[in-house]
Amino acid sequence: GEGVATSSLPLHLTRTLGASPVLAGAATSAFSAAQLVCCPLLVRLSVSGRWDQATILRLCLAGAAASNLLIACSSSVAGVITGRLLAGVFAASVPLAQAATADVVAPGQVAQAMSRVSAASQMGVVVGPAFSAALASLFALWGVPPQLRVRGVFAAAACFALAVLSFSGTFGLTEERTASRSKSEPTSEAGASKAMPPPEAER
């Protein structure tokens, strides 16, 4: 999402929406400003135990999808800046993923696992501009008007975030069912062993 925004939004704001360079810079900086304020709050909710990390990660994915949809549907500079602010509010997925990784891996593998999470995040920044350019070129081949191509890119980014959110929800539900079955099976086996009399008692 951020790689798409940094490569596409300035030209979209100045050429399509007629924004000044100052407003284009404000839209770019709005994300980082909101992330600076809200990211520690979301991480604190996870650390305090009020919400589990999986729930907050899904909330961040939903917020990313909503912000991209807002930018895609907005025809004003104010709407784009609002979408960027919303994206920054829910941009806590990387530190939350690092915290979750530190909880599930062995102590000796924490540094390697967290570096992989950081590398995956940076890969999104690298791939984002190429994805944006390729999708805009595809829209041009399909005859999409130029003023709608960047909006289509953000709509595609929102659909991708929703797809990841749906997959994570299905995967989490499967894990919960597996965990509940693993907890109930030993209990039922223990109950069955108690109900059956020992061989000595039968004799």
JSON list of C-alpha atoms in Angstrom, two decimals:
[
{"chain": "A", "resi": 1, "resn": "GLY", "atom": "CA", "xyz": [0.00, 0.00, 0.00]},
{"chain": "A", "resi": 2, "resn": "GLU", "atom": "CA", "xyz": [2.68, 2.52, 0.94]},
{"chain": "A", "resi": 3, "resn": "GLY", "atom": "CA", "xyz": [4.78, 1.72, -2.11]},
{"chain": "A", "resi": 4, "resn": "VAL", "atom": "CA", "xyz": [1.75, 2.32, -4.33]},
{"chain": "A", "resi": 5, "resn": "ALA", "atom": "CA", "xyz": [0.94, 5.59, -2.56]},
{"chain": "A", "resi": 6, "resn": "THR", "atom": "CA", "xyz": [4.40, 7.13, -2.68]},
{"chain": "A", "resi": 7, "resn": "SER", "atom": "CA", "xyz": [4.77, 6.38, -6.38]},
{"chain": "A", "resi": 8, "resn": "SER", "atom": "CA", "xyz": [1.27, 7.26, -7.60]},
{"chain": "A", "resi": 9, "resn": "LEU", "atom": "CA", "xyz": [-0.32, 9.81, -5.29]},
{"chain": "A", "resi": 10, "resn": "PRO", "atom": "CA", "xyz": [1.81, 12.92, -6.01]},
{"chain": "A", "resi": 11, "resn": "LEU", "atom": "CA", "xyz": [1.12, 12.82, -9.75]},
{"chain": "A", "resi": 12, "resn": "HIS", "atom": "CA", "xyz": [-2.53, 11.93, -9.15]},
{"chain": "A", "resi": 13, "resn": "LEU", "atom": "CA", "xyz": [-2.97, 14.85, -6.78]},
{"chain": "A", "resi": 14, "resn": "THR", "atom": "CA", "xyz": [-1.20, 17.45, -8.92]},
{"chain": "A", "resi": 15, "resn": "ARG", "atom": "CA", "xyz": [-2.32, 16.39, -12.40]},
{"chain": "A", "resi": 16, "resn": "THR", "atom": "CA", "xyz": [-5.77, 14.91, -11.83]},
{"chain": "A", "resi": 17, "resn": "LEU", "atom": "CA", "xyz": [-7.05, 16.77, -8.77]},
{"chain": "A", "resi": 18, "resn": "GLY", "atom": "CA", "xyz": [-5.12, 20.02, -9.31]},
{"chain": "A", "resi": 19, "resn": "ALA", "atom": "CA", "xyz": [-3.50, 20.05, -5.88]},
{"chain": "A", "resi": 20, "resn": "SER", "atom": "CA", "xyz": [-0.58, 22.31, -5.09]},
{"chain": "A", "resi": 21, "resn": "PRO", "atom": "CA", "xyz": [2.82, 20.77, -4.27]},
{"chain": "A", "resi": 22, "resn": "VAL", "atom": "CA", "xyz": [2.26, 21.70, -0.63]},
{"chain": "A", "resi": 23, "resn": "LEU", "atom": "CA", "xyz": [-0.98, 19.70, -0.47]},
{"chain": "A", "resi": 24, "resn": "ALA", "atom": "CA", "xyz": [0.64, 16.80, -2.31]},
{"chain": "A", "resi": 25, "resn": "GLY", "atom": "CA", "xyz": [3.41, 16.79, 0.28]},
{"chain": "A", "resi": 26, "resn": "ALA", "atom": "CA", "xyz": [0.85, 17.00, 3.08]},
{"chain": "A", "resi": 27, "resn": "ALA", "atom": "CA", "xyz": [-0.95, 13.95, 1.72]},
{"chain": "A", "resi": 28, "resn": "THR", "atom": "CA", "xyz": [2.33, 12.04, 1.61]},
{"chain": "A", "resi": 29, "resn": "SER", "atom": "CA", "xyz": [3.29, 13.08, 5.15]},
{"chain": "A", "resi": 30, "resn": "ALA", "atom": "CA", "xyz": [-0.18, 12.47, 6.61]},
{"chain": "A", "resi": 31, "resn": "PHE", "atom": "CA", "xyz": [0.45, 8.75, 6.66]},
{"chain": "A", "resi": 32, "resn": "SER", "atom": "CA", "xyz": [3.67, 9.00, 8.67]},
{"chain": "A", "resi": 33, "resn": "ALA", "atom": "CA", "xyz": [2.19, 11.55, 11.07]},
{"chain": "A", "resi": 34, "resn": "ALA", "atom": "CA", "xyz": [-0.80, 9.35, 11.87]},
{"chain": "A", "resi": 35, "resn": "GLN", "atom": "CA", "xyz": [1.42, 6.28, 12.15]},
{"chain": "A", "resi": 36, "resn": "LEU", "atom": "CA", "xyz": [3.71, 8.09, 14.58]},
{"chain": "A", "resi": 37, "resn": "VAL", "atom": "CA", "xyz": [0.80, 8.81, 16.92]},
{"chain": "A", "resi": 38, "resn": "CYS", "atom": "CA", "xyz": [-1.38, 5.71, 16.58]},
{"chain": "A", "resi": 39, "resn": "CYS", "atom": "CA", "xyz": [1.08, 2.86, 16.06]},
{"chain": "A", "resi": 40, "resn": "PRO", "atom": "CA", "xyz": [2.34, 2.88, 19.70]},
{"chain": "A", "resi": 41, "resn": "LEU", "atom": "CA", "xyz": [-1.27, 2.89, 20.93]},
{"chain": "A", "resi": 42, "resn": "LEU", "atom": "CA", "xyz": [-2.21, -0.21, 18.94]},
{"chain": "A", "resi": 43, "resn": "VAL", "atom": "CA", "xyz": [0.96, -2.00, 20.02]},
{"chain": "A", "resi": 44, "resn": "ARG", "atom": "CA", "xyz": [0.22, -1.09, 23.64]},
{"chain": "A", "resi": 45, "resn": "LEU", "atom": "CA", "xyz": [-3.27, -2.62, 23.33]},
{"chain": "A", "resi": 46, "resn": "SER", "atom": "CA", "xyz": [-1.65, -5.84, 22.18]},
{"chain": "A", "resi": 47, "resn": "VAL", "atom": "CA", "xyz": [0.99, -5.86, 24.90]},
{"chain": "A", "resi": 48, "resn": "SER", "atom": "CA", "xyz": [-1.50, -5.06, 27.65]},
{"chain": "A", "resi": 49, "resn": "GLY", "atom": "CA", "xyz": [-3.58, -8.09, 26.72]},
{"chain": "A", "resi": 50, "resn": "ARG", "atom": "CA", "xyz": [-6.82, -6.19, 26.12]},
{"chain": "A", "resi": 51, "resn": "TRP", "atom": "CA", "xyz": [-6.87, -7.39, 22.52]},
{"chain": "A", "resi": 52, "resn": "ASP", "atom": "CA", "xyz": [-4.91, -10.28, 21.09]},
{"chain": "A", "resi": 53, "resn": "GLN", "atom": "CA", "xyz": [-2.39, -9.65, 18.35]},
{"chain": "A", "resi": 54, "resn": "ALA", "atom": "CA", "xyz": [-4.37, -11.51, 15.68]},
{"chain": "A", "resi": 55, "resn": "THR", "atom": "CA", "xyz": [-7.41, -9.29, 16.23]},
{"chain": "A", "resi": 56, "resn": "ILE", "atom": "CA", "xyz": [-5.37, -6.10, 15.99]},
{"chain": "A", "resi": 57, "resn": "LEU", "atom": "CA", "xyz": [-3.60, -7.35, 12.85]},
{"chain": "A", "resi": 58, "resn": "ARG", "atom": "CA", "xyz": [-6.98, -8.01, 11.22]},
{"chain": "A", "resi": 59, "resn": "LEU", "atom": "CA", "xyz": [-8.13, -4.58, 12.32]},
{"chain": "A", "resi": 60, "resn": "CYS", "atom": "CA", "xyz": [-5.08, -3.09, 10.60]},
{"chain": "A", "resi": 61, "resn": "LEU", "atom": "CA", "xyz": [-5.87, -5.00, 7.41]},
{"chain": "A", "resi": 62, "resn": "ALA", "atom": "CA", "xyz": [-9.47, -3.76, 7.50]},
{"chain": "A", "resi": 63, "resn": "GLY", "atom": "CA", "xyz": [-8.25, -0.20, 8.04]},
{"chain": "A", "resi": 64, "resn": "ALA", "atom": "CA", "xyz": [-5.83, -0.50, 5.13]},
{"chain": "A", "resi": 65, "resn": "ALA", "atom": "CA", "xyz": [-8.62, -1.72, 2.87]},
{"chain": "A", "resi": 66, "resn": "ALA", "atom": "CA", "xyz": [-10.93, 1.10, 4.00]},
{"chain": "A", "resi": 67, "resn": "SER", "atom": "CA", "xyz": [-8.26, 3.76, 3.45]},
{"chain": "A", "resi": 68, "resn": "ASN", "atom": "CA", "xyz": [-7.46, 2.51, -0.04]},
{"chain": "A", "resi": 69, "resn": "LEU", "atom": "CA", "xyz": [-11.15, 2.43, -0.94]},
{"chain": "A", "resi": 70, "resn": "LEU", "atom": "CA", "xyz": [-11.55, 5.96, 0.37]},
{"chain": "A", "resi": 71, "resn": "ILE", "atom": "CA", "xyz": [-8.69, 7.20, -1.81]},
{"chain": "A", "resi": 72, "resn": "ALA", "atom": "CA", "xyz": [-10.05, 5.28, -4.80]},
{"chain": "A", "resi": 73, "resn": "CYS", "atom": "CA", "xyz": [-13.51, 6.80, -4.43]},
{"chain": "A", "resi": 74, "resn": "SER", "atom": "CA", "xyz": [-12.39, 10.32, -3.51]},
{"chain": "A", "resi": 75, "resn": "SER", "atom": "CA", "xyz": [-12.54, 13.12, -6.07]},
{"chain": "A", "resi": 76, "resn": "SER", "atom": "CA", "xyz": [-11.09, 15.81, -3.80]},
{"chain": "A", "resi": 77, "resn": "VAL", "atom": "CA", "xyz": [-7.73, 16.51, -2.21]},
{"chain": "A", "resi": 78, "resn": "ALA", "atom": "CA", "xyz": [-9.29, 16.51, 1.26]},
{"chain": "A", "resi": 79, "resn": "GLY", "atom": "CA", "xyz": [-10.65, 13.02, 0.73]},
{"chain": "A", "resi": 80, "resn": "VAL", "atom": "CA", "xyz": [-7.25, 11.73, -0.33]},
{"chain": "A", "resi": 81, "resn": "ILE", "atom": "CA", "xyz": [-5.58, 13.29, 2.70]},
{"chain": "A", "resi": 82, "resn": "THR", "atom": "CA", "xyz": [-8.26, 11.75, 4.93]},
{"chain": "A", "resi": 83, "resn": "GLY", "atom": "CA", "xyz": [-7.57, 8.37, 3.37]},
{"chain": "A", "resi": 84, "resn": "ARG", "atom": "CA", "xyz": [-3.86, 8.77, 4.00]},
{"chain": "A", "resi": 85, "resn": "LEU", "atom": "CA", "xyz": [-4.53, 9.66, 7.63]},
{"chain": "A", "resi": 86, "resn": "LEU", "atom": "CA", "xyz": [-6.72, 6.59, 8.00]},
{"chain": "A", "resi": 87, "resn": "ALA", "atom": "CA", "xyz": [-4.00, 4.44, 6.48]},
{"chain": "A", "resi": 88, "resn": "GLY", "atom": "CA", "xyz": [-1.50, 5.78, 9.00]},
{"chain": "A", "resi": 89, "resn": "VAL", "atom": "CA", "xyz": [-3.83, 5.12, 11.91]},
{"chain": "A", "resi": 90, "resn": "PHE", "atom": "CA", "xyz": [-3.93, 1.40, 11.10]},
{"chain": "A", "resi": 91, "resn": "ALA", "atom": "CA", "xyz": [-0.29, 1.07, 9.97]},
{"chain": "A", "resi": 92, "resn": "ALA", "atom": "CA", "xyz": [0.80, -1.01, 12.94]},
{"chain": "A", "resi": 93, "resn": "SER", "atom": "CA", "xyz": [0.94, -4.35, 11.16]},
{"chain": "A", "resi": 94, "resn": "VAL", "atom": "CA", "xyz": [4.74, -4.52, 10.92]},
{"chain": "A", "resi": 95, "resn": "PRO", "atom": "CA", "xyz": [5.58, -3.93, 14.62]},
{"chain": "A", "resi": 96, "resn": "LEU", "atom": "CA", "xyz": [2.71, -6.21, 15.63]},
{"chain": "A", "resi": 97, "resn": "ALA", "atom": "CA", "xyz": [3.99, -8.93, 13.31]},
{"chain": "A", "resi": 98, "resn": "GLN", "atom": "CA", "xyz": [7.46, -8.53, 14.80]},
{"chain": "A", "resi": 99, "resn": "ALA", "atom": "CA", "xyz": [6.07, -8.80, 18.32]},
{"chain": "A", "resi": 100, "resn": "ALA", "atom": "CA", "xyz": [4.05, -11.89, 17.39]},
{"chain": "A", "resi": 101, "resn": "THR", "atom": "CA", "xyz": [7.12, -13.42, 15.76]},
{"chain": "A", "resi": 102, "resn": "ALA", "atom": "CA", "xyz": [9.15, -12.87, 18.90]},
{"chain": "A", "resi": 103, "resn": "ASP", "atom": "CA", "xyz": [6.49, -14.74, 20.89]},
{"chain": "A", "resi": 104, "resn": "VAL", "atom": "CA", "xyz": [6.33, -17.87, 18.74]},
{"chain": "A", "resi": 105, "resn": "VAL", "atom": "CA", "xyz": [9.94, -18.53, 17.69]},
{"chain": "A", "resi": 106, "resn": "ALA", "atom": "CA", "xyz": [12.80, -19.89, 19.78]},
{"chain": "A", "resi": 107, "resn": "PRO", "atom": "CA", "xyz": [14.89, -17.28, 21.65]},
{"chain": "A", "resi": 108, "resn": "GLY", "atom": "CA", "xyz": [17.90, -17.93, 19.46]},
{"chain": "A", "resi": 109, "resn": "GLN", "atom": "CA", "xyz": [15.93, -17.29, 16.27]},
{"chain": "A", "resi": 110, "resn": "VAL", "atom": "CA", "xyz": [14.22, -14.02, 17.22]},
{"chain": "A", "resi": 111, "resn": "ALA", "atom": "CA", "xyz": [16.67, -11.76, 15.40]},
{"chain": "A", "resi": 112, "resn": "GLN", "atom": "CA", "xyz": [16.50, -13.77, 12.20]},
{"chain": "A", "resi": 113, "resn": "ALA", "atom": "CA", "xyz": [12.70, -13.98, 12.27]},
{"chain": "A", "resi": 114, "resn": "MET", "atom": "CA", "xyz": [12.26, -10.26, 12.91]},
{"chain": "A", "resi": 115, "resn": "SER", "atom": "CA", "xyz": [14.69, -9.42, 10.11]},
{"chain": "A", "resi": 116, "resn": "ARG", "atom": "CA", "xyz": [12.57, -11.51, 7.76]},
{"chain": "A", "resi": 117, "resn": "VAL", "atom": "CA", "xyz": [9.44, -9.62, 8.77]},
{"chain": "A", "resi": 118, "resn": "SER", "atom": "CA", "xyz": [11.24, -6.33, 8.15]},
{"chain": "A", "resi": 119, "resn": "ALA", "atom": "CA", "xyz": [12.52, -7.57, 4.79]},
{"chain": "A", "resi": 120, "resn": "ALA", "atom": "CA", "xyz": [9.01, -8.59, 3.76]},
{"chain": "A", "resi": 121, "resn": "SER", "atom": "CA", "xyz": [7.77, -5.11, 4.67]},
{"chain": "A", "resi": 122, "resn": "GLN", "atom": "CA", "xyz": [10.48, -3.44, 2.61]},
{"chain": "A", "resi": 123, "resn": "MET", "atom": "CA", "xyz": [9.74, -5.77, -0.28]},
{"chain": "A", "resi": 124, "resn": "GLY", "atom": "CA", "xyz": [6.25, -4.29, -0.36]},
{"chain": "A", "resi": 125, "resn": "VAL", "atom": "CA", "xyz": [7.76, -0.82, -0.73]},
{"chain": "A", "resi": 126, "resn": "VAL", "atom": "CA", "xyz": [9.93, -2.08, -3.60]},
{"chain": "A", "resi": 127, "resn": "VAL", "atom": "CA", "xyz": [7.20, -4.05, -5.38]},
{"chain": "A", "resi": 128, "resn": "GLY", "atom": "CA", "xyz": [4.50, -1.40, -4.87]},
{"chain": "A", "resi": 129, "resn": "PRO", "atom": "CA", "xyz": [5.68, 1.10, -7.51]},
{"chain": "A", "resi": 130, "resn": "ALA", "atom": "CA", "xyz": [6.19, -1.66, -10.09]},
{"chain": "A", "resi": 131, "resn": "PHE", "atom": "CA", "xyz": [2.75, -3.07, -9.30]},
{"chain": "A", "resi": 132, "resn": "SER", "atom": "CA", "xyz": [1.20, 0.38, -9.64]},
{"chain": "A", "resi": 133, "resn": "ALA", "atom": "CA", "xyz": [2.89, 1.06, -12.99]},
{"chain": "A", "resi": 134, "resn": "ALA", "atom": "CA", "xyz": [2.01, -2.36, -14.40]},
{"chain": "A", "resi": 135, "resn": "LEU", "atom": "CA", "xyz": [-1.63, -2.09, -13.34]},
{"chain": "A", "resi": 136, "resn": "ALA", "atom": "CA", "xyz": [-1.93, 1.46, -14.70]},
{"chain": "A", "resi": 137, "resn": "SER", "atom": "CA", "xyz": [-0.51, 0.28, -18.03]},
{"chain": "A", "resi": 138, "resn": "LEU", "atom": "CA", "xyz": [-3.02, -2.57, -18.05]},
{"chain": "A", "resi": 139, "resn": "PHE", "atom": "CA", "xyz": [-5.85, -0.11, -17.42]},
{"chain": "A", "resi": 140, "resn": "ALA", "atom": "CA", "xyz": [-4.58, 1.98, -20.33]},
{"chain": "A", "resi": 141, "resn": "LEU", "atom": "CA", "xyz": [-4.75, -1.07, -22.60]},
{"chain": "A", "resi": 142, "resn": "TRP", "atom": "CA", "xyz": [-8.31, -1.63, -21.47]},
{"chain": "A", "resi": 143, "resn": "GLY", "atom": "CA", "xyz": [-9.23, 1.92, -22.36]},
{"chain": "A", "resi": 144, "resn": "VAL", "atom": "CA", "xyz": [-9.71, 3.21, -18.81]},
{"chain": "A", "resi": 145, "resn": "PRO", "atom": "CA", "xyz": [-9.59, 7.04, -18.71]},
{"chain": "A", "resi": 146, "resn": "PRO", "atom": "CA", "xyz": [-6.33, 8.45, -17.29]},
{"chain": "A", "resi": 147, "resn": "GLN", "atom": "CA", "xyz": [-8.05, 10.12, -14.32]},
{"chain": "A", "resi": 148, "resn": "LEU", "atom": "CA", "xyz": [-9.41, 6.75, -13.18]},
{"chain": "A", "resi": 149, "resn": "ARG", "atom": "CA", "xyz": [-6.28, 4.64, -13.49]},
{"chain": "A", "resi": 150, "resn": "VAL", "atom": "CA", "xyz": [-4.72, 5.59, -10.16]},
{"chain": "A", "resi": 151, "resn": "ARG", "atom": "CA", "xyz": [-8.08, 5.12, -8.48]},
{"chain": "A", "resi": 152, "resn": "GLY", "atom": "CA", "xyz": [-8.22, 1.65, -9.98]},
{"chain": "A", "resi": 153, "resn": "VAL", "atom": "CA", "xyz": [-4.79, 0.89, -8.56]},
{"chain": "A", "resi": 154, "resn": "PHE", "atom": "CA", "xyz": [-5.94, 1.83, -5.06]},
{"chain": "A", "resi": 155, "resn": "ALA", "atom": "CA", "xyz": [-9.13, -0.18, -5.51]},
{"chain": "A", "resi": 156, "resn": "ALA", "atom": "CA", "xyz": [-6.99, -3.19, -6.44]},
{"chain": "A", "resi": 157, "resn": "ALA", "atom": "CA", "xyz": [-4.84, -2.63, -3.34]},
{"chain": "A", "resi": 158, "resn": "ALA", "atom": "CA", "xyz": [-8.00, -2.55, -1.22]},
{"chain": "A", "resi": 159, "resn": "CYS", "atom": "CA", "xyz": [-9.19, -5.83, -2.76]},
{"chain": "A", "resi": 160, "resn": "PHE", "atom": "CA", "xyz": [-5.81, -7.39, -2.01]},
{"chain": "A", "resi": 161, "resn": "ALA", "atom": "CA", "xyz": [-6.01, -6.29, 1.64]},
{"chain": "A", "resi": 162, "resn": "LEU", "atom": "CA", "xyz": [-9.54, -7.71, 1.90]},
{"chain": "A", "resi": 163, "resn": "ALA", "atom": "CA", "xyz": [-8.34, -11.00, 0.39]},
{"chain": "A", "resi": 164, "resn": "VAL", "atom": "CA", "xyz": [-5.54, -11.25, 2.96]},
{"chain": "A", "resi": 165, "resn": "LEU", "atom": "CA", "xyz": [-8.03, -10.37, 5.72]},
{"chain": "A", "resi": 166, "resn": "SER", "atom": "CA", "xyz": [-10.42, -13.10, 4.55]},
{"chain": "A", "resi": 167, "resn": "PHE", "atom": "CA", "xyz": [-7.61, -15.65, 4.37]},
{"chain": "A", "resi": 168, "resn": "SER", "atom": "CA", "xyz": [-6.35, -14.73, 7.83]},
{"chain": "A", "resi": 169, "resn": "GLY", "atom": "CA", "xyz": [-9.85, -15.06, 9.26]},
{"chain": "A", "resi": 170, "resn": "THR", "atom": "CA", "xyz": [-10.33, -18.50, 7.69]},
{"chain": "A", "resi": 171, "resn": "PHE", "atom": "CA", "xyz": [-6.88, -19.63, 8.80]},
{"chain": "A", "resi": 172, "resn": "GLY", "atom": "CA", "xyz": [-7.46, -18.35, 12.34]},
{"chain": "A", "resi": 173, "resn": "LEU", "atom": "CA", "xyz": [-10.82, -20.11, 12.56]},
{"chain": "A", "resi": 174, "resn": "THR", "atom": "CA", "xyz": [-9.22, -23.37, 11.42]},
{"chain": "A", "resi": 175, "resn": "GLU", "atom": "CA", "xyz": [-6.48, -23.00, 14.06]},
{"chain": "A", "resi": 176, "resn": "GLU", "atom": "CA", "xyz": [-9.07, -22.35, 16.77]},
{"chain": "A", "resi": 177, "resn": "ARG", "atom": "CA", "xyz": [-11.04, -25.46, 15.80]},
{"chain": "A", "resi": 178, "resn": "THR", "atom": "CA", "xyz": [-7.88, -27.56, 15.76]},
{"chain": "A", "resi": 179, "resn": "ALA", "atom": "CA", "xyz": [-6.86, -26.25, 19.18]},
{"chain": "A", "resi": 180, "resn": "SER", "atom": "CA", "xyz": [-10.30, -26.92, 20.63]},
{"chain": "A", "resi": 181, "resn": "ARG", "atom": "CA", "xyz": [-10.29, -30.47, 19.26]},
{"chain": "A", "resi": 182, "resn": "SER", "atom": "CA", "xyz": [-6.82, -31.15, 20.65]},
{"chain": "A", "resi": 183, "resn": "LYS", "atom": "CA", "xyz": [-7.99, -29.96, 24.06]},
{"chain": "A", "resi": 184, "resn": "SER", "atom": "CA", "xyz": [-11.21, -32.00, 24.03]},
{"chain": "A", "resi": 185, "resn": "GLU", "atom": "CA", "xyz": [-9.73, -35.28, 22.79]},
{"chain": "A", "resi": 186, "resn": "PRO", "atom": "CA", "xyz": [-7.43, -35.93, 25.79]},
{"chain": "A", "resi": 187, "resn": "THR", "atom": "CA", "xyz": [-10.33, -35.10, 28.11]},
{"chain": "A", "resi": 188, "resn": "SER", "atom": "CA", "xyz": [-12.65, -37.54, 26.40]},
{"chain": "A", "resi": 189, "resn": "GLU", "atom": "CA", "xyz": [-9.97, -40.23, 26.38]},
{"chain": "A", "resi": 190, "resn": "ALA", "atom": "CA", "xyz": [-9.33, -39.65, 30.07]},
{"chain": "A", "resi": 191, "resn": "GLY", "atom": "CA", "xyz": [-13.06, -39.89, 30.79]},
{"chain": "A", "resi": 192, "resn": "ALA", "atom": "CA", "xyz": [-13.31, -43.11, 28.84]},
{"chain": "A", "resi": 193, "resn": "SER", "atom": "CA", "xyz": [-10.37, -44.61, 30.71]},
{"chain": "A", "resi": 194, "resn": "LYS", "atom": "CA", "xyz": [-12.01, -43.72, 34.02]},
{"chain": "A", "resi": 195, "resn": "ALA", "atom": "CA", "xyz": [-15.34, -45.22, 32.98]},
{"chain": "A", "resi": 196, "resn": "MET", "atom": "CA", "xyz": [-13.79, -48.58, 31.99]},
{"chain": "A", "resi": 197, "resn": "PRO", "atom": "CA", "xyz": [-12.92, -50.78, 34.94]},
{"chain": "A", "resi": 198, "resn": "PRO", "atom": "CA", "xyz": [-9.36, -52.08, 35.19]},
{"chain": "A", "resi": 199, "resn": "PRO", "atom": "CA", "xyz": [-8.70, -55.69, 34.21]},
{"chain": "A", "resi": 200, "resn": "GLU", "atom": "CA", "xyz": [-8.09, -56.68, 37.83]},
{"chain": "A", "resi": 201, "resn": "ALA", "atom": "CA", "xyz": [-11.55, -55.44, 38.82]},
{"chain": "A", "resi": 202, "resn": "GLU", "atom": "CA", "xyz": [-13.21, -57.57, 36.12]},
{"chain": "A", "resi": 203, "resn": "ARG", "atom": "CA", "xyz": [-11.48, -60.67, 37.40]}
]
